[in-house]
mmCIF file with all atom_site columns, C-alpha atoms in Angstrom:
data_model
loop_
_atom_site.group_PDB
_atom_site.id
_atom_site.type_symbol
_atom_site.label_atom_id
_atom_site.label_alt_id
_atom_site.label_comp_id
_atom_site.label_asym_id
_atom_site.label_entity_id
_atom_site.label_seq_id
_atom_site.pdbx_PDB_ins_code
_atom_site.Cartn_x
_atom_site.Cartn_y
_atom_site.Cartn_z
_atom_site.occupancy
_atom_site.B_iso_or_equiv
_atom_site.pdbx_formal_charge
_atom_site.auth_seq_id
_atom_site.auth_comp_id
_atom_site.auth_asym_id
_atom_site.auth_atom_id
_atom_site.pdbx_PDB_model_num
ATOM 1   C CA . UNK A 1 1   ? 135.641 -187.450 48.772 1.00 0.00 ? 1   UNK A CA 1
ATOM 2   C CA . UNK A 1 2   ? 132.950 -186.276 51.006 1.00 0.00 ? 2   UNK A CA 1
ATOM 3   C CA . UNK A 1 3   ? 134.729 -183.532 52.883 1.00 0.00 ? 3   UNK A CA 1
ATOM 4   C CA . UNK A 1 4   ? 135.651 -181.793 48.845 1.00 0.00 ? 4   UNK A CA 1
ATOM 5   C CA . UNK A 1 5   ? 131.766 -182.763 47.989 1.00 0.00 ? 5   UNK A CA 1
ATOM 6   C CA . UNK A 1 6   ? 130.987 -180.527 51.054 1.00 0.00 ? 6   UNK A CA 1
ATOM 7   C CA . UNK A 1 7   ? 133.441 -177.959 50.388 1.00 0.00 ? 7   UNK A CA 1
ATOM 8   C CA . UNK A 1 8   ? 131.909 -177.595 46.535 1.00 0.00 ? 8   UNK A CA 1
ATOM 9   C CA . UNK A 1 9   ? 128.611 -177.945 48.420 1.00 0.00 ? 9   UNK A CA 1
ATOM 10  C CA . UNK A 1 10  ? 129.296 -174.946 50.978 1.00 0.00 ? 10  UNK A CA 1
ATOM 11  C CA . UNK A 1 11  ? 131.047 -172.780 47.723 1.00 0.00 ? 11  UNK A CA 1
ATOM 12  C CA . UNK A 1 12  ? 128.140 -172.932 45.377 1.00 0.00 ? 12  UNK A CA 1
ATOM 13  C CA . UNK A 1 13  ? 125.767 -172.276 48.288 1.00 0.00 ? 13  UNK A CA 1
ATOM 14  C CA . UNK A 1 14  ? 127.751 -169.358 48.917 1.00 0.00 ? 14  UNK A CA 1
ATOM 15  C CA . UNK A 1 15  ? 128.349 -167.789 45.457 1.00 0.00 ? 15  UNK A CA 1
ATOM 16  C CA . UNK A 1 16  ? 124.274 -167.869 45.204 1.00 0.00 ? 16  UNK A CA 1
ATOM 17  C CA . UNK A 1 17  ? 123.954 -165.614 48.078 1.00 0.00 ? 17  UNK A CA 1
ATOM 18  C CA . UNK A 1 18  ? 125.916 -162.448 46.650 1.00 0.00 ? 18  UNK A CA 1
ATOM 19  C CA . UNK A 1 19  ? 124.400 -160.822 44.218 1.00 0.00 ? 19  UNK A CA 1
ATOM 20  C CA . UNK A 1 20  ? 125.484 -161.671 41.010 1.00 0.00 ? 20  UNK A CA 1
ATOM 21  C CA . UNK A 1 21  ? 126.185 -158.396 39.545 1.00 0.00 ? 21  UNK A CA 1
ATOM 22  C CA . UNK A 1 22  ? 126.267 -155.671 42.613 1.00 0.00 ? 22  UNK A CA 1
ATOM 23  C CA . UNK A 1 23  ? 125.728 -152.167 41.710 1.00 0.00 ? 23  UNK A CA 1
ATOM 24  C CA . UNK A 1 24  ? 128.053 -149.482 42.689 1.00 0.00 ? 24  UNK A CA 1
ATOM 25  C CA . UNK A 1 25  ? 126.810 -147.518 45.749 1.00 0.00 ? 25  UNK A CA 1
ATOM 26  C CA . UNK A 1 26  ? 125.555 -143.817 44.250 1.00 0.00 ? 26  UNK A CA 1
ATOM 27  C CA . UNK A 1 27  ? 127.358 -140.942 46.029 1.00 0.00 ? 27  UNK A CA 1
ATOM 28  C CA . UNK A 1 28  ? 125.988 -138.159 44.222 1.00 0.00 ? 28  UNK A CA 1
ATOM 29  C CA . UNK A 1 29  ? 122.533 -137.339 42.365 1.00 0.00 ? 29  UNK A CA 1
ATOM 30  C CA . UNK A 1 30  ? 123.191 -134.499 39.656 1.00 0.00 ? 30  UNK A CA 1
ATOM 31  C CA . UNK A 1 31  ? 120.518 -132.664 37.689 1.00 0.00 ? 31  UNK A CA 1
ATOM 32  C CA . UNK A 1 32  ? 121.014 -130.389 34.788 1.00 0.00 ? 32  UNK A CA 1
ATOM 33  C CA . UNK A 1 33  ? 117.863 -128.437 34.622 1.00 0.00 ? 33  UNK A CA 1
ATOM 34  C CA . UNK A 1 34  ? 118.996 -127.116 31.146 1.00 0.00 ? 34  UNK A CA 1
ATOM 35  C CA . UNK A 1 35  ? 119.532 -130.223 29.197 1.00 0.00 ? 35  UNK A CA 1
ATOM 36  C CA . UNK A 1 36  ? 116.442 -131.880 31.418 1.00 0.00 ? 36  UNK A CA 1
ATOM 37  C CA . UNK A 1 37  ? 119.068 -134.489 32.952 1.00 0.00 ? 37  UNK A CA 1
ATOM 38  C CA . UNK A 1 38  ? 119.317 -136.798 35.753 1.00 0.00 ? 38  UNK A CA 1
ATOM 39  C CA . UNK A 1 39  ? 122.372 -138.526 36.427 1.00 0.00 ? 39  UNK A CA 1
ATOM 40  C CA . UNK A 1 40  ? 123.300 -141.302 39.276 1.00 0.00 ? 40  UNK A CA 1
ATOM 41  C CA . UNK A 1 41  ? 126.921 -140.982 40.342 1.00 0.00 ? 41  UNK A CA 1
ATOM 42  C CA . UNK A 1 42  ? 129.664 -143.190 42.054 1.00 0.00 ? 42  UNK A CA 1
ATOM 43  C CA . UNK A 1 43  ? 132.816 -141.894 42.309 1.00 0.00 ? 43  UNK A CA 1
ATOM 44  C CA . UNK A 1 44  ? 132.807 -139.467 39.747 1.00 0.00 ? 44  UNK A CA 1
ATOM 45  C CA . UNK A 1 45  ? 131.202 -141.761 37.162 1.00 0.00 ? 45  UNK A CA 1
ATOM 46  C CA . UNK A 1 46  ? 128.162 -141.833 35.584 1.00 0.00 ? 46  UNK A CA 1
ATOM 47  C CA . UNK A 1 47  ? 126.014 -144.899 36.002 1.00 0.00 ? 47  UNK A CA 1
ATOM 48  C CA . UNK A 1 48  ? 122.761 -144.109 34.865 1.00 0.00 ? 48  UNK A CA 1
ATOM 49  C CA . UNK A 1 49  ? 121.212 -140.907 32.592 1.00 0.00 ? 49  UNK A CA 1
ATOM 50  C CA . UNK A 1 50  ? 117.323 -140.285 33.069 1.00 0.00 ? 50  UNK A CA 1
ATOM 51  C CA . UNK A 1 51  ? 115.336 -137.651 30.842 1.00 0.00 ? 51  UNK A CA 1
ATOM 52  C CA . UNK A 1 52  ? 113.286 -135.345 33.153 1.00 0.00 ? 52  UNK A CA 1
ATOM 53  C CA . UNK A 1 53  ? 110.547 -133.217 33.501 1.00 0.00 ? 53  UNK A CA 1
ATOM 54  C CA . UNK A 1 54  ? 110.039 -130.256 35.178 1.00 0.00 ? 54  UNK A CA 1
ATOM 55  C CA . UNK A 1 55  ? 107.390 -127.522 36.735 1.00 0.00 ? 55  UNK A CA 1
ATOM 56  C CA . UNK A 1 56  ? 106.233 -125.141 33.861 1.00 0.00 ? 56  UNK A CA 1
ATOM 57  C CA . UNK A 1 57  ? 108.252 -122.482 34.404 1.00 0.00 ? 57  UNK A CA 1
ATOM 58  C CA . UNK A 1 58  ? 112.181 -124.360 34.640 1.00 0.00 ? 58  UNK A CA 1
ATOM 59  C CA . UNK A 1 59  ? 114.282 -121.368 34.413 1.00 0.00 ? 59  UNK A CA 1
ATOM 60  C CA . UNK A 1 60  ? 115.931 -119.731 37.517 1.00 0.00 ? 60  UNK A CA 1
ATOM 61  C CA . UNK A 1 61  ? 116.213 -120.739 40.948 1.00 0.00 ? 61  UNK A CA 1
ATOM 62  C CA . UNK A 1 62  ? 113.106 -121.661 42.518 1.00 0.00 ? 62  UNK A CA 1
ATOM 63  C CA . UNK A 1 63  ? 112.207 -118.375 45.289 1.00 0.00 ? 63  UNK A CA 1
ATOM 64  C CA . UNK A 1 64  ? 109.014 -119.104 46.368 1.00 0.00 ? 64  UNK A CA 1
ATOM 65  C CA . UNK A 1 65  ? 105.685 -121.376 46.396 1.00 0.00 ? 65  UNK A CA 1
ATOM 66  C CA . UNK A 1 66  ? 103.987 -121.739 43.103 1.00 0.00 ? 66  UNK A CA 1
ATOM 67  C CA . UNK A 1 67  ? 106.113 -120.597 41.230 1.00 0.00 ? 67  UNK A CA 1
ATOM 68  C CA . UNK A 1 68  ? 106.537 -124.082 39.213 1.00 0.00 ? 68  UNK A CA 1
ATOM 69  C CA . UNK A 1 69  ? 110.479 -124.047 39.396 1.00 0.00 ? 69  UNK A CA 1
ATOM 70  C CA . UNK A 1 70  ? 112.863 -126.789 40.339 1.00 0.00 ? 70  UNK A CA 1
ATOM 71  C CA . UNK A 1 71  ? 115.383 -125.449 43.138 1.00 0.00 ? 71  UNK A CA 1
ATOM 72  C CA . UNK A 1 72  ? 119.171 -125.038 42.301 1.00 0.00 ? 72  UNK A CA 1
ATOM 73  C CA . UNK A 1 73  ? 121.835 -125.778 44.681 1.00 0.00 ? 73  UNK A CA 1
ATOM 74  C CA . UNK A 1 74  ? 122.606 -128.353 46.744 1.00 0.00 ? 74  UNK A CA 1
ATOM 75  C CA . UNK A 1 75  ? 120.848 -130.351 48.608 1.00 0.00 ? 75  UNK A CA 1
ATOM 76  C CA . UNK A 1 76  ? 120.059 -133.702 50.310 1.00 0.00 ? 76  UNK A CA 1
ATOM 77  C CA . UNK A 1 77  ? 117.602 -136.833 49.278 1.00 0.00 ? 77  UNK A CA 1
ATOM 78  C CA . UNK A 1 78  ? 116.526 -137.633 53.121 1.00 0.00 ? 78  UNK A CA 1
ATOM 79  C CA . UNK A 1 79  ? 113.672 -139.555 52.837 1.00 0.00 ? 79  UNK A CA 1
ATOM 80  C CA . UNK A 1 80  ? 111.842 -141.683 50.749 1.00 0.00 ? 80  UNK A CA 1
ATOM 81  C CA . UNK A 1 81  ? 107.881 -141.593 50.357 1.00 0.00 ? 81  UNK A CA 1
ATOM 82  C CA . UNK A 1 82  ? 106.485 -145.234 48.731 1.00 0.00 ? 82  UNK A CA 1
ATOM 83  C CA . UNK A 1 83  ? 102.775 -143.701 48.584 1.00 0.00 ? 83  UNK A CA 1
ATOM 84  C CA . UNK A 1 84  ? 103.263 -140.742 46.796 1.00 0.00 ? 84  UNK A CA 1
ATOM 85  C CA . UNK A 1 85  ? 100.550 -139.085 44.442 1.00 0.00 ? 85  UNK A CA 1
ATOM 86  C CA . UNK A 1 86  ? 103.185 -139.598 41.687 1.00 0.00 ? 86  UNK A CA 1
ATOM 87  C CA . UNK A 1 87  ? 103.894 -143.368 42.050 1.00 0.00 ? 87  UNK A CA 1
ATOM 88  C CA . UNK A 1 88  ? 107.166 -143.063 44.055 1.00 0.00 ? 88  UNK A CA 1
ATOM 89  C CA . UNK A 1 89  ? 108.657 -140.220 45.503 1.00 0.00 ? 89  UNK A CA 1
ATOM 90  C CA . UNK A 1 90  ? 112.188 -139.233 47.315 1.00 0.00 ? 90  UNK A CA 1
ATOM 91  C CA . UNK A 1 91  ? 111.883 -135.959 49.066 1.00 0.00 ? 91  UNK A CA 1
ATOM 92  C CA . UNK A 1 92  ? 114.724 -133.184 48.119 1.00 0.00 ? 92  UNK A CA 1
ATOM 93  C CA . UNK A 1 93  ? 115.730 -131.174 51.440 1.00 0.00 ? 93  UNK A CA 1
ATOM 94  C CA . UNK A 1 94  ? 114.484 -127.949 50.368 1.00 0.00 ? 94  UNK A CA 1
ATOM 95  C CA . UNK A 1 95  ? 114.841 -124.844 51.508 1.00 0.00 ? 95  UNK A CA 1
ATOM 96  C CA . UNK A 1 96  ? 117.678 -125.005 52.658 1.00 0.00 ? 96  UNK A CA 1
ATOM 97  C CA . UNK A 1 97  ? 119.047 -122.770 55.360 1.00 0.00 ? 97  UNK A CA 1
ATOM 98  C CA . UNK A 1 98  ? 119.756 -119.847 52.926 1.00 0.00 ? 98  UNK A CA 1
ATOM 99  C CA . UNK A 1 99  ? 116.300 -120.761 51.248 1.00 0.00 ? 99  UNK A CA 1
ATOM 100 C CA . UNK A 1 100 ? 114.612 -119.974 54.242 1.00 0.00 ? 100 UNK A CA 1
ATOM 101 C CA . UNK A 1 101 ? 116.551 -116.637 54.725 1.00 0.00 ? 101 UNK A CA 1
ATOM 102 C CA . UNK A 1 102 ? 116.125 -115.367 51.470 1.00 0.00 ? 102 UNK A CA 1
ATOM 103 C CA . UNK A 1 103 ? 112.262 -115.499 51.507 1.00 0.00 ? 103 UNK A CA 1
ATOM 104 C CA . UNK A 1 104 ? 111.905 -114.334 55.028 1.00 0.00 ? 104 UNK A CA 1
ATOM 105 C CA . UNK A 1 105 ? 114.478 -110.824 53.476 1.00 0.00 ? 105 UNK A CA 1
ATOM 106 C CA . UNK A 1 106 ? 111.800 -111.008 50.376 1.00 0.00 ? 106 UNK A CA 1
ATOM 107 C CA . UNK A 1 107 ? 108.957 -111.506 52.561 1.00 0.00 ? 107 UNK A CA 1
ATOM 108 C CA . UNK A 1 108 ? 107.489 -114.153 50.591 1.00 0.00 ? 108 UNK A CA 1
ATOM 109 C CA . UNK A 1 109 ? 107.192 -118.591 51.709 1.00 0.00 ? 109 UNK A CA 1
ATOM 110 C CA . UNK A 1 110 ? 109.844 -120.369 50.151 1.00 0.00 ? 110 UNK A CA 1
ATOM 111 C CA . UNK A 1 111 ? 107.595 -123.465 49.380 1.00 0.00 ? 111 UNK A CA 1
ATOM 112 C CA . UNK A 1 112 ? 108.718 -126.987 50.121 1.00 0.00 ? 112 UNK A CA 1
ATOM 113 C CA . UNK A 1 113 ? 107.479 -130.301 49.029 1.00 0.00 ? 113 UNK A CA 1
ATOM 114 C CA . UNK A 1 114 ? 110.555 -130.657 46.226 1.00 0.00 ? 114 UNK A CA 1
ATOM 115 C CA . UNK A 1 115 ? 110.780 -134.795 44.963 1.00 0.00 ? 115 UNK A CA 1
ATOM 116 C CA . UNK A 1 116 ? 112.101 -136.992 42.378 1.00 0.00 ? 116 UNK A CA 1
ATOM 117 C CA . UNK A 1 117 ? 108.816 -139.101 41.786 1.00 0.00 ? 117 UNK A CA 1
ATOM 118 C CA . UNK A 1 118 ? 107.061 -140.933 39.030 1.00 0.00 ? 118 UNK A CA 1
ATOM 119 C CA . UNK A 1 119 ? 104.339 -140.217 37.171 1.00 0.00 ? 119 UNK A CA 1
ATOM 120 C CA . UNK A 1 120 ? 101.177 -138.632 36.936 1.00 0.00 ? 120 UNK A CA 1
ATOM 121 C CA . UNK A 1 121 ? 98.225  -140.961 37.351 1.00 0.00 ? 121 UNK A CA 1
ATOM 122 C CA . UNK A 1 122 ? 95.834  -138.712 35.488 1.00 0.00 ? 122 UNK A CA 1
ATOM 123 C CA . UNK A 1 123 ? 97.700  -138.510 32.402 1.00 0.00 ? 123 UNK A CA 1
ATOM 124 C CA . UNK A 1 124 ? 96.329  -140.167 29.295 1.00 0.00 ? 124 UNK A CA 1
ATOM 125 C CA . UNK A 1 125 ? 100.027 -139.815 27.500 1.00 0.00 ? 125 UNK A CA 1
ATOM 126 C CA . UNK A 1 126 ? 102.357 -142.598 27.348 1.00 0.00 ? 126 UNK A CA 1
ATOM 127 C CA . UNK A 1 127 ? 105.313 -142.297 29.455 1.00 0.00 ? 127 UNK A CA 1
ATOM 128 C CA . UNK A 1 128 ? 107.819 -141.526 27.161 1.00 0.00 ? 128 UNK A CA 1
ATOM 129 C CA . UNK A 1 129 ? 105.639 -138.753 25.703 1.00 0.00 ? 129 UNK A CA 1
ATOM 130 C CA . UNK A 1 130 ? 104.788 -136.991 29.339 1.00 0.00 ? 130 UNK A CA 1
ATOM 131 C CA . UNK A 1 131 ? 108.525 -136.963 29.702 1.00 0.00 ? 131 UNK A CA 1
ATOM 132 C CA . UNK A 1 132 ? 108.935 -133.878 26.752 1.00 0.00 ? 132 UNK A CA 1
ATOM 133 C CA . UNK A 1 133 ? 106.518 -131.788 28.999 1.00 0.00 ? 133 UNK A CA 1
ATOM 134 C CA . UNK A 1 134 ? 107.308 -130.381 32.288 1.00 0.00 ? 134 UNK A CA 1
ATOM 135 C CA . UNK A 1 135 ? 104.023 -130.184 33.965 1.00 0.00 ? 135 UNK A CA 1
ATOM 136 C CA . UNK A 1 136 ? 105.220 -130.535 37.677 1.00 0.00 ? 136 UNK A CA 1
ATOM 137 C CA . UNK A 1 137 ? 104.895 -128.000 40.355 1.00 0.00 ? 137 UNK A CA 1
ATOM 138 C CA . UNK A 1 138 ? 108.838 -127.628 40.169 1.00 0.00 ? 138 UNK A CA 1
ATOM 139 C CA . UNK A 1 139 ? 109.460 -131.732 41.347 1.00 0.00 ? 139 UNK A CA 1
ATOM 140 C CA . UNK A 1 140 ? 111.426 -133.517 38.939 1.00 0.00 ? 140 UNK A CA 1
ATOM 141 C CA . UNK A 1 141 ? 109.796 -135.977 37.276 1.00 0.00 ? 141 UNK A CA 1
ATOM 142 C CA . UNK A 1 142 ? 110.890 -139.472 35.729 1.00 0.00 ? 142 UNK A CA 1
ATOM 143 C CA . UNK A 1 143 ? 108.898 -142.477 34.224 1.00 0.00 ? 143 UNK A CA 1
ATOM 144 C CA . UNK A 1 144 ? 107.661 -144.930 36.830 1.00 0.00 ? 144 UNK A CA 1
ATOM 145 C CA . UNK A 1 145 ? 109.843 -147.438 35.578 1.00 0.00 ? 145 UNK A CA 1
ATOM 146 C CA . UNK A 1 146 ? 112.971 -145.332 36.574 1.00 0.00 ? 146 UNK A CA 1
ATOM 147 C CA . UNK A 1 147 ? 111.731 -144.367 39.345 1.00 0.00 ? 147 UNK A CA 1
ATOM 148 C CA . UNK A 1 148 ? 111.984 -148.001 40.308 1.00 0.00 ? 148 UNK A CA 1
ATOM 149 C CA . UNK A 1 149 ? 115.333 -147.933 39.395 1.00 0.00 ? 149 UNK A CA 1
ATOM 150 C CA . UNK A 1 150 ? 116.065 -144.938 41.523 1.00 0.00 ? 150 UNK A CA 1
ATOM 151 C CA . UNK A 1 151 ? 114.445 -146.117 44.096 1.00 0.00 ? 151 UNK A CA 1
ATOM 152 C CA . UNK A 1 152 ? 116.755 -149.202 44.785 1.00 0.00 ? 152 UNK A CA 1
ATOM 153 C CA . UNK A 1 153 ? 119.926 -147.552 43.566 1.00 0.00 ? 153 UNK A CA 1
ATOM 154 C CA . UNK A 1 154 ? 119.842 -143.963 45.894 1.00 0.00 ? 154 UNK A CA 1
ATOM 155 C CA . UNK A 1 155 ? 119.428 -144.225 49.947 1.00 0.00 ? 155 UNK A CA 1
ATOM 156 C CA . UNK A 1 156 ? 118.315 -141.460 51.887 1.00 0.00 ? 156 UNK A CA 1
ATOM 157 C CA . UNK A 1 157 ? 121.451 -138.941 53.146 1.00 0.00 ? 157 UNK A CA 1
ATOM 158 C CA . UNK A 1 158 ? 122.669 -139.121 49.583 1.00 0.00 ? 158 UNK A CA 1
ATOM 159 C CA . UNK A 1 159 ? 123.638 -135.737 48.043 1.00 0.00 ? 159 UNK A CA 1
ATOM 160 C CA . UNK A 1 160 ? 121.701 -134.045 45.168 1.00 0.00 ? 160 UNK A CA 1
ATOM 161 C CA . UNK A 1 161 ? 123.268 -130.797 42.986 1.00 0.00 ? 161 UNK A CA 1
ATOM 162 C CA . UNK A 1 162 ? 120.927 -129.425 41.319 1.00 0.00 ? 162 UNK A CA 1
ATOM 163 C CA . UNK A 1 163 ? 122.428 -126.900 38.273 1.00 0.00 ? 163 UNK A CA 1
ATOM 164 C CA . UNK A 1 164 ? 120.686 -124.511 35.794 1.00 0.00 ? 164 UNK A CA 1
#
């Protein structure tokens, strides 16, 4: 009797230290700049779909600083910034190599700066209603509540595609 008390004992203790219901690691972030879409991936499936905003001017790959567009390409989420202006904020890894060597042929900066963060502070709009404006500087921009979502479900290193 005592040995299966402790064995029940030692079983329950360990059940309560797994999480009960473990998300799937996300392998791929994937933004469709068109339909204003964030999607987490895991292995080809979607497991969460966030309405974004953008910087004023959405269409076309972003080419230089100010120009208020969201990059397009491929990327890499490689760090995470918990103070950001904008609530949260995980930086996007651009310009890339062929960023960079496009501006320096057009003679122009390429900008940098690119996250996923939360929102603005100084808006008077309720979240739902800053979402149908893009008013970013070409970031892409979710509520702050899914940005804590985000947050715990995508590590730095994992890979962003960013689409027209």
């Amino acid at each position: 009797m005592f040995k299966c008390t402790h064995l029940l004992l030692f079983a329950a203790l360990s059940l309560l230290s797994q999480p009960l219901l473990a998300q799937p690691q996300v392998d791929l972030v994937v933004v469709k700049k068109s339909l204003s879409q964030l999607r987490l991936m895991s292995n080809g499936k979607i497991l969460h779909e966030y309405h974004i905003a953008m910087g004023d001017m959405p269409r076309g790959h972003k080419l230089k600083e100010g120009d208020q567009r969201t990059p397009e390409g491929r990327y890499v989420l490689d760090y995470k910034k918990p103070n950001s202006t904008y609530y949260r904020a995980i930086h996007i890894s651009y310009p890339n190599d062929e960023d960079i060597f496009r501006a320096r042929a057009l003679g122009i900066n390429p900008g940098g700066q690119i996250m996923i963060h939360g929102q603005n502070p100084h808006t008077a709009l309720p979240p739902e209603e800053a979402q149908q404006y893009n008013w970013t500087n070409g970031c892409i921009a979710v509520t702050n509540k899914e940005m804590d979502e985000i947050w715990k479900l995508v590590e730095p290193g994992t890979p962003i595609e960013i689409w027209p």
